Amino acid sequence: MARPWEADPDTSFKRRLGKTPQELGNTTGTPDCPDIWELANGDIAVIGRDLTPSLGKNLPDGVSIGSDERLVVIPRNMLIAAKPDIPSV
């Protein structure tokens, strides 16, 4: 059975949602920075720490992680800073 949604590997980055990791103090300027991006096709890309091995063991009931998925964590201040850029509809 086909999934109702699949990530498009051919889309591109459109715009950052929120502030840069540097503005939020979430990085020292190295390339390993958390970030949130809107993609050209409207999907959202999240760059964060892969905590699938640790947090994935304690998922709430009804939550699962597919073999091609990862549980990614970003700083709370990053999502809050992105709120004004996220449409309500």
C-alpha positions as semicolon CSV with decimal commas, in nm:
position;residue;x (nm);y (nm);z (nm)
1;M;0,000;0,000;0,000
2;A;0,133;0,342;-0,095
3;R;0,183;0,604;0,172
4;P;-0,042;0,911;0,152
5;W;0,264;1,140;0,173
6;E;0,622;1,100;0,059
7;A;0,911;1,343;0,094
8;D;1,020;1,491;-0,238
9;P;1,398;1,451;-0,278
10;D;1,395;1,689;-0,577
11;T;1,252;1,996;-0,403
12;S;1,471;2,287;-0,289
13;F;1,504;2,519;0,009
14;K;1,276;2,825;-0,012
15;R;1,315;3,021;0,313
16;R;1,422;2,990;0,673
17;L;1,141;2,989;0,929
18;G;1,232;3,202;1,228
19;K;1,577;3,326;1,319
20;T;1,919;3,186;1,241
21;P;2,080;2,953;1,495
22;Q;2,342;3,224;1,548
23;E;2,078;3,487;1,634
24;L;1,923;3,248;1,887
25;G;2,255;3,151;2,045
26;N;2,206;2,784;1,952
27;T;2,542;2,743;1,783
28;T;2,902;2,853;1,806
29;G;2,911;2,917;1,432
30;T;3,006;2,563;1,338
31;P;2,821;2,384;1,058
32;D;2,626;2,161;1,301
33;C;2,341;2,406;1,355
34;P;1,974;2,329;1,421
35;D;1,741;2,499;1,172
36;I;1,388;2,503;1,025
37;W;1,322;2,561;0,653
38;E;1,021;2,582;0,427
39;L;1,083;2,389;0,107
40;A;0,978;2,497;-0,241
41;N;0,698;2,240;-0,240
42;G;0,559;2,370;0,092
43;D;0,696;2,091;0,311
44;I;0,914;2,171;0,612
45;A;1,273;2,056;0,669
46;V;1,407;2,038;1,024
47;I;1,776;2,010;1,102
48;G;1,835;1,889;1,454
49;R;1,995;1,625;1,670
50;D;1,900;1,267;1,587
51;L;1,770;1,118;1,911
52;T;1,597;0,823;1,749
53;P;1,804;0,563;1,938
54;S;1,732;0,712;2,282
55;L;1,390;0,883;2,266
56;G;1,262;0,633;2,011
57;K;1,257;0,366;2,281
58;N;0,999;0,559;2,485
59;L;0,742;0,671;2,229
60;P;0,387;0,743;2,347
61;D;0,114;0,495;2,251
62;G;0,014;0,529;1,888
63;V;0,343;0,690;1,781
64;S;0,592;0,509;1,562
65;I;0,906;0,584;1,363
66;G;0,935;0,430;1,017
67;S;1,256;0,264;0,906
68;D;1,329;0,565;0,683
69;E;1,242;0,823;0,952
70;R;1,433;0,984;1,240
71;L;1,321;1,155;1,560
72;V;1,491;1,495;1,546
73;V;1,510;1,743;1,833
74;I;1,553;2,120;1,798
75;P;1,577;2,389;2,067
76;R;1,245;2,522;2,197
77;N;1,345;2,884;2,126
78;M;1,392;2,795;1,759
79;L;1,032;2,678;1,714
80;I;0,899;2,977;1,908
81;A;1,100;3,214;1,684
82;A;0,955;3,041;1,375
83;K;0,592;3,082;1,488
84;P;0,533;3,415;1,307
85;D;0,652;3,255;0,980
86;I;0,419;2,953;1,006
87;P;0,079;3,005;0,844
88;S;-0,227;2,934;1,058
89;V;-0,401;2,761;0,767
